[in-house]
XYZ file of C-alpha atoms in Angstrom:
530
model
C 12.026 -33.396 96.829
C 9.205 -30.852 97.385
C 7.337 -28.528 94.813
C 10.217 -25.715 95.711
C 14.138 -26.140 94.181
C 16.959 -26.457 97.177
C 16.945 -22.423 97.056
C 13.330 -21.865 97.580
C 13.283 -19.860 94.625
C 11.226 -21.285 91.910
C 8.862 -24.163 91.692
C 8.934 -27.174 89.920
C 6.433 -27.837 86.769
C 4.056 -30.674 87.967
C 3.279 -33.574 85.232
C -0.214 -32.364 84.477
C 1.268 -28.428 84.247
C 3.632 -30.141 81.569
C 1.101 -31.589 80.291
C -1.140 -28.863 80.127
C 2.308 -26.996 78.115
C 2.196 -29.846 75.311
C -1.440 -29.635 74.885
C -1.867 -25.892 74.185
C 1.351 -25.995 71.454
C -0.018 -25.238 68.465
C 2.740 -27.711 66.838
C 2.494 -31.636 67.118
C 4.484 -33.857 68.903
C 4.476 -37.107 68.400
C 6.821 -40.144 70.789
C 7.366 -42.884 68.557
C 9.317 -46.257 69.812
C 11.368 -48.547 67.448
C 8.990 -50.579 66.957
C 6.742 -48.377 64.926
C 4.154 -47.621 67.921
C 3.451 -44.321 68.917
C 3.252 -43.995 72.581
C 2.794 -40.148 73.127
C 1.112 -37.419 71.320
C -0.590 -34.098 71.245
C -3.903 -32.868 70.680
C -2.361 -30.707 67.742
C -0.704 -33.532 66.349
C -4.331 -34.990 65.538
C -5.410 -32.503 64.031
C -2.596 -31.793 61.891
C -2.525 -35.588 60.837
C -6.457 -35.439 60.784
C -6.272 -39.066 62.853
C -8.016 -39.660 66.671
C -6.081 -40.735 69.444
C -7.413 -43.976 68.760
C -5.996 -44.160 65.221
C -2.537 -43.216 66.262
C -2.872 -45.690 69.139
C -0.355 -48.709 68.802
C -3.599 -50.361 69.513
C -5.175 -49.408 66.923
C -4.923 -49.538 62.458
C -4.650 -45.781 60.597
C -7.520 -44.810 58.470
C -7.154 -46.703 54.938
C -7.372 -43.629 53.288
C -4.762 -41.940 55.175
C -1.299 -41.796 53.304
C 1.975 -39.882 52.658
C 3.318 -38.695 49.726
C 6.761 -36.406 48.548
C 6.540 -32.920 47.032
C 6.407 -34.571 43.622
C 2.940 -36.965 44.349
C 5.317 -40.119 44.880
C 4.402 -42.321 47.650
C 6.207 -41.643 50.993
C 7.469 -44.681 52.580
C 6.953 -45.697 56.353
C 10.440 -46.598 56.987
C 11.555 -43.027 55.365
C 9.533 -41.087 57.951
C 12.009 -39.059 60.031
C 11.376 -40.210 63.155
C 12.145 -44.106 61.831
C 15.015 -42.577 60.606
C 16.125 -41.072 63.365
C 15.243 -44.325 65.352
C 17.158 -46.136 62.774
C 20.439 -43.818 62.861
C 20.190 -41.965 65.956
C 20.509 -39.002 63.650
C 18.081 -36.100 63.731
C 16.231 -34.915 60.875
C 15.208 -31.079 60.325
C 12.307 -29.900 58.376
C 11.567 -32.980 56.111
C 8.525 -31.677 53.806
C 5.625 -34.393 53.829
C 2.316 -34.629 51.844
C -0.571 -35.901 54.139
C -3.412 -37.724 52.389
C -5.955 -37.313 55.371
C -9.172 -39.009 56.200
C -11.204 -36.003 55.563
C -10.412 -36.182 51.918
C -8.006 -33.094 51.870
C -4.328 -32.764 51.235
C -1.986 -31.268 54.205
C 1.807 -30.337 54.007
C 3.164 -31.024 57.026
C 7.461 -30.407 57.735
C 8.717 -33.002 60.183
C 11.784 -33.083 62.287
C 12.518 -35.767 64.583
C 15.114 -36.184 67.773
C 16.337 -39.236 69.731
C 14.999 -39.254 73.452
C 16.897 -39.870 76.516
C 14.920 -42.936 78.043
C 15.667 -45.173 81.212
C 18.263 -47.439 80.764
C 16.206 -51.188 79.720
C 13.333 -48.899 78.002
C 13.199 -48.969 74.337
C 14.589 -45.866 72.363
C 11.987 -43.490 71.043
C 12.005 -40.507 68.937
C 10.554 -36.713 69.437
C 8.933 -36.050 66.113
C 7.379 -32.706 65.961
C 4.799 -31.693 63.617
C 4.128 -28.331 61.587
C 1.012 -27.786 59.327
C 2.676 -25.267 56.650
C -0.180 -25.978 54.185
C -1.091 -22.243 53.658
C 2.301 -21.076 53.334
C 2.634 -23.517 50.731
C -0.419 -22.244 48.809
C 0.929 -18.240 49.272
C 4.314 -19.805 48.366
C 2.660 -21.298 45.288
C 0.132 -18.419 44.415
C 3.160 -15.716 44.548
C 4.868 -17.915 42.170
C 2.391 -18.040 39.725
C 1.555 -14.028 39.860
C 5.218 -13.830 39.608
C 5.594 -15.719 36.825
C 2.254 -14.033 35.039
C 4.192 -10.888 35.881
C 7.274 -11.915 34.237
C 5.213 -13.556 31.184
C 3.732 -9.627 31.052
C 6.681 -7.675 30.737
C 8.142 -10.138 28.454
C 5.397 -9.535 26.034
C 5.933 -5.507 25.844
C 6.860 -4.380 22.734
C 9.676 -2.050 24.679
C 12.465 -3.419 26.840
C 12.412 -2.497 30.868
C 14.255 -2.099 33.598
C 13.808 -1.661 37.151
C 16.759 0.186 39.200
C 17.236 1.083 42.631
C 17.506 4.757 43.409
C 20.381 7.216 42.220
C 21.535 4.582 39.132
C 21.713 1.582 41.664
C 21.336 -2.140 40.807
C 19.267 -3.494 38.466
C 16.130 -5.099 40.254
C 14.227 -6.338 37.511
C 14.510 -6.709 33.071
C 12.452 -7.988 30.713
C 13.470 -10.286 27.616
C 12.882 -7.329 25.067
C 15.602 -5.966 26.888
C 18.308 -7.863 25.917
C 16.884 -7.449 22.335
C 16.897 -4.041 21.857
C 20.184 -2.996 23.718
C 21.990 -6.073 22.525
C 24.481 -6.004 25.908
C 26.941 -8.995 24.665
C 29.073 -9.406 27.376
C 26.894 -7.561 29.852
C 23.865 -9.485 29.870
C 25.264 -12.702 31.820
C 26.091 -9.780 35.042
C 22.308 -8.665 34.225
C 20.710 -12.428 34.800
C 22.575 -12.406 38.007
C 21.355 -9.307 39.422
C 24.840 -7.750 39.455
C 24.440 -5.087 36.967
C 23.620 -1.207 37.890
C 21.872 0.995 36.004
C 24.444 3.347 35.137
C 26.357 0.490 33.851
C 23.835 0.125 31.318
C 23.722 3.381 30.583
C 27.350 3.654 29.552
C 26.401 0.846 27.278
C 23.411 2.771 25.476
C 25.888 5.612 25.635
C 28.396 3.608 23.346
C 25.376 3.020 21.382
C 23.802 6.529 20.153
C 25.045 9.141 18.048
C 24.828 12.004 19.939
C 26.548 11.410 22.925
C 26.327 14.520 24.556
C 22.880 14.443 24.067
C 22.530 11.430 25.697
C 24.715 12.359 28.894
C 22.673 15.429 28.886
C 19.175 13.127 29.226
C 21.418 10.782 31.770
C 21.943 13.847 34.174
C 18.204 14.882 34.055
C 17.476 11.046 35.170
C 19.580 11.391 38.084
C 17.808 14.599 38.889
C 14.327 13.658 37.986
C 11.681 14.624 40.638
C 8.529 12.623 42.091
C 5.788 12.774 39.760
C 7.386 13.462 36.536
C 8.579 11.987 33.452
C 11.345 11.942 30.929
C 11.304 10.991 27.092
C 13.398 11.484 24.269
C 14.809 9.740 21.030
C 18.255 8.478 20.418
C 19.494 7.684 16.873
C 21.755 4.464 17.400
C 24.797 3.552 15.152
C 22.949 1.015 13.637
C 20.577 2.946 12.134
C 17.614 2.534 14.782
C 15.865 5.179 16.692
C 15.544 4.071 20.483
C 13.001 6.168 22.381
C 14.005 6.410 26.073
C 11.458 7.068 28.824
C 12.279 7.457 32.764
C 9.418 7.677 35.472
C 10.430 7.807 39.232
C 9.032 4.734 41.700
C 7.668 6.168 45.305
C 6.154 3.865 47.772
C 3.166 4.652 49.755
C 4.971 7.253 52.244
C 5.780 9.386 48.804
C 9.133 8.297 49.008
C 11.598 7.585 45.769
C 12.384 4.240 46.029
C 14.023 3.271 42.690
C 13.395 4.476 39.056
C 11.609 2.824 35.905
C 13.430 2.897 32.422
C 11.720 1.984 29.445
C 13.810 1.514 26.041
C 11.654 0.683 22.497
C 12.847 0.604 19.099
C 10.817 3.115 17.185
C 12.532 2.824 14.061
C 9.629 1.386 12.323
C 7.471 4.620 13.759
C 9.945 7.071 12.896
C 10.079 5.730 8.791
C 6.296 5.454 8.525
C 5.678 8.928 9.875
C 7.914 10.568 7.457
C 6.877 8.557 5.039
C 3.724 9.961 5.748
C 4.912 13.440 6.069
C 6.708 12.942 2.442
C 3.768 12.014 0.858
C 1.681 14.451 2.247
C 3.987 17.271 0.945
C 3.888 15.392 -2.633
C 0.143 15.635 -2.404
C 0.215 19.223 -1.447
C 2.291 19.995 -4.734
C 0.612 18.181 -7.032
C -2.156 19.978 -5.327
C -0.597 23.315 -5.766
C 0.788 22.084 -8.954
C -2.902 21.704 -10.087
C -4.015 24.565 -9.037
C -1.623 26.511 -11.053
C -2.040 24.915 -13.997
C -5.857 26.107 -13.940
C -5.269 29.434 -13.289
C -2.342 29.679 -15.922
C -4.925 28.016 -18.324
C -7.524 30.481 -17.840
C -4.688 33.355 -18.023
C -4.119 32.025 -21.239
C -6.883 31.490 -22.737
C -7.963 35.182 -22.216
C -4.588 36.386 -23.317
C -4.864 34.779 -26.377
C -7.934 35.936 -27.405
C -6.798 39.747 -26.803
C -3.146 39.082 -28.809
C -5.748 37.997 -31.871
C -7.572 41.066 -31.567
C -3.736 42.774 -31.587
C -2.546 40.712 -34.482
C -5.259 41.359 -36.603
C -5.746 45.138 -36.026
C -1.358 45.273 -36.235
C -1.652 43.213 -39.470
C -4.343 45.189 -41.034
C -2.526 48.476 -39.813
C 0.635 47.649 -41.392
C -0.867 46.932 -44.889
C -2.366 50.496 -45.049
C 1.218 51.822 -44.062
C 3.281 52.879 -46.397
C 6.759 50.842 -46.465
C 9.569 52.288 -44.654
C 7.545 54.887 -42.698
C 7.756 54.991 -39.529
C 4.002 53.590 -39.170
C 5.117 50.404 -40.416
C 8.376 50.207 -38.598
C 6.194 50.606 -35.206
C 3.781 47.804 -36.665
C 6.435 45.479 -37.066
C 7.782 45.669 -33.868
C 4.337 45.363 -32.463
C 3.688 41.813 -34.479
C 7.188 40.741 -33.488
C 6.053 41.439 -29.854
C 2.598 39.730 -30.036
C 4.382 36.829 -31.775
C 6.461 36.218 -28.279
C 3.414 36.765 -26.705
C 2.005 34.096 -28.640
C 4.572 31.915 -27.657
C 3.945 32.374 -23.857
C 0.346 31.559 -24.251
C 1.477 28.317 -25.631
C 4.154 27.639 -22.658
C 1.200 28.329 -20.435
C -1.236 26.345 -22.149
C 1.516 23.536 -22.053
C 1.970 23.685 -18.395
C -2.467 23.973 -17.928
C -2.259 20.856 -20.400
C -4.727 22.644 -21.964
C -3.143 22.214 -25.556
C -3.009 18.125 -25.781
C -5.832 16.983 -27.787
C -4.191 14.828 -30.706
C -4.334 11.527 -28.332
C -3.002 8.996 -30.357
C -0.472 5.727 -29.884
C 2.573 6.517 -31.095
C 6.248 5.208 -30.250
C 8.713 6.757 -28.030
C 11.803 6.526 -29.434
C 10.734 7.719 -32.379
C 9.525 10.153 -31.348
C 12.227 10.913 -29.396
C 14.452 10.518 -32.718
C 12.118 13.303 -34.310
C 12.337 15.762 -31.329
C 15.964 15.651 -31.269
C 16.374 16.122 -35.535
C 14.352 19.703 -34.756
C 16.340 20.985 -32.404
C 17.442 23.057 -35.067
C 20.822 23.427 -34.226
C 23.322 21.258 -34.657
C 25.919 20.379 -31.525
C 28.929 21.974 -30.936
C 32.424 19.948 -31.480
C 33.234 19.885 -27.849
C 29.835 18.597 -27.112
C 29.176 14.979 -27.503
C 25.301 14.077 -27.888
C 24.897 10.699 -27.126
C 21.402 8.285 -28.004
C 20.459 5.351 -26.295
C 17.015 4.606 -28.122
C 15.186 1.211 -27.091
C 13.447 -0.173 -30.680
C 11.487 -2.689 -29.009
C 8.949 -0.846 -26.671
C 5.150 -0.660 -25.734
C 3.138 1.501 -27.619
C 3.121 5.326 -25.763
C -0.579 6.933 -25.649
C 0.167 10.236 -26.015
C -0.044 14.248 -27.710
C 3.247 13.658 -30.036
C 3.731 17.242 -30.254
C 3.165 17.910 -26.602
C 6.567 14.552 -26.331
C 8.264 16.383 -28.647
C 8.276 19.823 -26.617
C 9.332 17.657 -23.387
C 12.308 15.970 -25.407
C 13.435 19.725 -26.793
C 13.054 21.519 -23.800
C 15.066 18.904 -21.451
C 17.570 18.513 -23.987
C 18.327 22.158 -24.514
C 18.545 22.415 -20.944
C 20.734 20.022 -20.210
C 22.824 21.570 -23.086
C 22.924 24.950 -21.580
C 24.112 23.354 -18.254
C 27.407 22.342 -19.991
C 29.376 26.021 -20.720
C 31.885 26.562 -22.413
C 33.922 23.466 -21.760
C 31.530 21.429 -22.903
C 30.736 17.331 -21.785
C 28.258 15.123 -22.494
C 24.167 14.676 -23.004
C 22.597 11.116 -23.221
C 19.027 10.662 -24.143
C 18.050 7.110 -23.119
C 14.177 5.314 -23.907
C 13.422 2.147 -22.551
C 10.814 0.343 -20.390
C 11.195 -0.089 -16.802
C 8.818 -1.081 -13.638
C 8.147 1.119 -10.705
C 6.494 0.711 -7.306
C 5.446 3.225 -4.626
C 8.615 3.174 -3.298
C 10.169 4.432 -6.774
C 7.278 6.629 -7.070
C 8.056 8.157 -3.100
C 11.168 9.764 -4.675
C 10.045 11.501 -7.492
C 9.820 15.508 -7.900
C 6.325 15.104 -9.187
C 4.278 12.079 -9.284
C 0.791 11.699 -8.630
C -0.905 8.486 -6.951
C 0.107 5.931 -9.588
C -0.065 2.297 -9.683
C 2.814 -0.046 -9.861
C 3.784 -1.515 -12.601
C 5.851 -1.369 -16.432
C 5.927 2.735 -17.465
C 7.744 4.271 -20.108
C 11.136 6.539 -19.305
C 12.699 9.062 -21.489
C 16.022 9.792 -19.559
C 17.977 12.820 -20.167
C 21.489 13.046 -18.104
C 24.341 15.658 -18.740
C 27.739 16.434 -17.048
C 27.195 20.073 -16.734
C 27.571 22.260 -13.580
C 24.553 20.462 -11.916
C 21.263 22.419 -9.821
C 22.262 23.716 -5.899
C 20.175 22.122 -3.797
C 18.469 25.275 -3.021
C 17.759 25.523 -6.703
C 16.742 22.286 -7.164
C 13.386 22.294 -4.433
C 12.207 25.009 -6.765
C 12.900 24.133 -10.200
C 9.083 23.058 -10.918
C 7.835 26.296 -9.945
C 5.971 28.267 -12.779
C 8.189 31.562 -13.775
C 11.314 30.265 -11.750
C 14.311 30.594 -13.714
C 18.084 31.510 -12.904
C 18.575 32.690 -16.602
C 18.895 36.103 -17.529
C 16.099 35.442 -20.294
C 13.148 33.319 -20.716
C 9.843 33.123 -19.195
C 10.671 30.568 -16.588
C 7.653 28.110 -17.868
C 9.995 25.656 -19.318
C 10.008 22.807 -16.863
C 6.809 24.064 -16.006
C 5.652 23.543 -19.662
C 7.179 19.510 -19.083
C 5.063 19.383 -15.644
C 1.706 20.128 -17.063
C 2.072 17.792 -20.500
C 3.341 14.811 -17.716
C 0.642 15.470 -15.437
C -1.693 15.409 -18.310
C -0.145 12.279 -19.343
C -1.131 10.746 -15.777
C 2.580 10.707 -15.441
C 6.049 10.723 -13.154
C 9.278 13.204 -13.374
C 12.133 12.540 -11.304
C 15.012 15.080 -11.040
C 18.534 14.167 -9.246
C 21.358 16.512 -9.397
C 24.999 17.296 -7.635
C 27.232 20.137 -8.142
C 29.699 19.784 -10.392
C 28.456 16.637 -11.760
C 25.518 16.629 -13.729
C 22.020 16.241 -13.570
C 19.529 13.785 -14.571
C 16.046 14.067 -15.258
C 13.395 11.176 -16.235
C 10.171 11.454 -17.399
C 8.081 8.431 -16.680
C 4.961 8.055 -18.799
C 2.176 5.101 -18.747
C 2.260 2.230 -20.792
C -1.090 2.536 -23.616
C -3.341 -0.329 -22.934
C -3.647 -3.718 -25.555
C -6.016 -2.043 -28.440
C -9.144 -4.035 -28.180
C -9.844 -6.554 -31.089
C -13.460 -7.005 -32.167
């Protein structure tokens, strides 16, 4: 047969053009016979297998150091080789992965897949093997594994819990373990690991979740319409008693394009409490700021006003002895000494609430104190009110102005009396000792930066009408009052002797049930025994 087909159409490939085809692949091919010798191969299968012709040769031995091994380091046997087992079966094998120990020194993945050859009839059979160095691919392979997994071990470690969804609410792409943490998806987090969940799915969740759901499906529509380039962030209260902060920022790729959206969910609860913590105890520094403040001006108001009312009670007094009785000189010097005496008695309230009168500093006991206040109240109760006494006997010694306890004990009490009405009810006056931290401390109406530890508490608690809550934020204010008469330094008064005292007040009240008020004073330290 010539060089042209019967048609004339197209010629025939010579051997050495064939041959020329097999050398310039850029895979290896390898002819291997039954009985282990390899009769044919390319110049890309030696340098793949990193062996010479003569090495590969049935004439000749492999390299010593040249060996095989599986993907897990184990030794790859000869008789395993595809192209054995091909020659062995007659079955072909397809992409077998192979480690190649070569001569060189270096390590080579090779995949192998091997084919029975037609031969002449009397010829042994022989197998096709060919040969494909994916050695790099394996390395990419391997180094986008391990940035994967660094990736993964990243997102895992944020505080907040992620999600990455396709555009317009689609699939979820992406999560991070927080995530399942924070949203605590039962039933929906097996659909998540399996890359079946969408994102609006888990917002119907979160919307189950929160408290305000309008306000959520308010935030879920501005998601949905959220442009390139901007953000979204708001806080949820949650049923539990959590706050979730929510965050949406748009993915583009590099043509500016939205590709899928970025949700970020992180408990903030912790957050939240601190900073009004923070904010509560700023405002409690503030008023004892204020508080302070007050009570030095009021002092120095005093002061001076006492000073003039002697000056008017001695010139009234001397007045009405030169008067003669029953003229109308003396009545008008009488009512003048009757109206510096009240005047008198408003210095004192507003020395009491300076602090400015406690000087007699001495250890006394509480409850006996107590016990004294109450026998000077002057007045005893009415039937259809019941005064009731809870007086601890054994208790710390109290350092303390006994006078200035004794105007505390009569001013709460006749308060809490006057809260009653006409129908009458109940006041109980309790002393014991009792512990407090800053978190006790954190709720009182007044309390400056005390330590922790045992205080003394005089308790007074009535049934009466109780303080509105408007009423009750400023109760502590100097000249506040909702009476009729009085100077409105009464609690005031109590303020400035506990504050002197390096002391607490607490205050709790409801409408129509009472109020209770405790004044928390420190324990006097061990006398010191030469």
């Amino acid at each position: 047969m010539s060089a042209m087909d019967v048609d004339g159409l197209q010629p025939l490939a010579t051997v050495e053009d064939l041959r020329t085809t097999l050398d310039a692949m850029g895979e290896g091919l390898v002819v291997q016979e039954e009985s282990g010798a390899v009769v044919f191969w390319n110049p890309s299968a030696e340098r793949i297998l990193g062996l010479t012709g003569e090495q590969l040769s049935r004439r000749a031995e492999l390299d010593p150091r040249w060996r095989c091994v599986r993907a897990d380091g184990t030794p790859f046997p000869f008789e395993e080789h595809p192209a054995m087992v091909t020659l062995r079966t007659g079955a072909a094998q397809a992409s077998v992965l192979m480690g190649v120990h070569r001569a060189a020194g270096d390590l080579a993945w090779i995949q192998v897949s091997s084919r029975l050859l037609p031969r002449a009839e009397g010829k042994p059979r022989a197998a096709l093997a060919t040969l494909r160095d994916v050695t790099r691919e394996r390395e990419a392979l391997h180094e986008l594994r391990r940035r994967e997994a660094l990736l993964k071990a990243t997102i895992d470690s944020l505080p907040a819990g992620l999600f990455v969804s396709e555009d317009g609410f689609g699939r979820v792409l992406r999560f991070n373990a927080p995530l399942l943490e924070v949203l605590a998806l039962g039933a929906l987090e097996e659909p998540l690991r399996q890359g079946r969940l969408a994102a609006s799915e888990l917002y119907q969740h979160i919307a189950g979740l929160v408290l305000d759901a309008e306000l959520w499906n308010e935030f879920e529509q501005a998601c949905r319409r959220l442009g390139h380039g901007t953000a979204l962030e708001r806080e949820f209260r949650v049923s539990d008693g959590r706050t979730l902060r929510c965050v949406v920022r748009p993915i583009v790729d590099d043509s500016n394009t939205r590709v899928g959206l970025l949700h970020g969910i992180e408990d903030v609860t912790l957050r939240v409490r601190a900073n009004e913590e923070r904010r509560s105890l700023e405002h409690r520094v503030q008023e004892v700021q204020r508080l302070e403040s007050l009570g030095v001006l009021a002092g120095g108001i005093a002061h001076d006003f006492n000073n003039l009312l002697t000056s008017i009670i001695g010139s009234a007094e001397l007045a009405s002895m030169s008067a003669a009785q029953g003229s109308a000189l003396a009545r008008q010097m009488e009512r003048i000494l009757q109206a510096s005496s009240r005047a008198t008695m408003l210095c004192q309230q507003m020395l009491s609430y300076a602090g400015s009168n406690i000087s007699a500093v001495r250890r006394i006991h509480l409850s006996d104190t107590v016990r004294e206040a109450l026998e000077g109240l002057g007045t005893a109760p009415e039937a259809h009110v019941k005064l009731e006494r809870d007086l601890a006997r054994e208790l710390p010694a109290l350092l303390a102005d006994q006078g200035a306890v004794v105007q505390v004990t009569q001013s709460l009490v006749r308060n809490a009396l006057e809260s009653l009405g006409p129908e009458g009810g109940v006041v109980r006056i309790v002393t014991r000792a009792e512990h407090f931290d800053a978190n006790d401390f954190a709720r009182a109406a007044f309390a400056p930066s005390l330590p922790c530890g045992e205080y003394l508490v005089l308790e007074i608690a009535d049934s009466g009408c109780g303080i509105e809550p408007t009423v009750l934020v400023r109760i502590l204010d100097p000249f506040f009052s909702t009476k009729f008469t009085g100077s409105g330094l009464g609690l005031s008064a109590v303020i400035g002797i506990v504050r002197k005292h390096k002391g607490a007040l607490f205050v709790e009240s409801a409408v129509g049930k009472g109020t209770r008020v405790r004044v928390v004073l420190p324990v006097a330290p061990s006398p010191k025994v030469p």
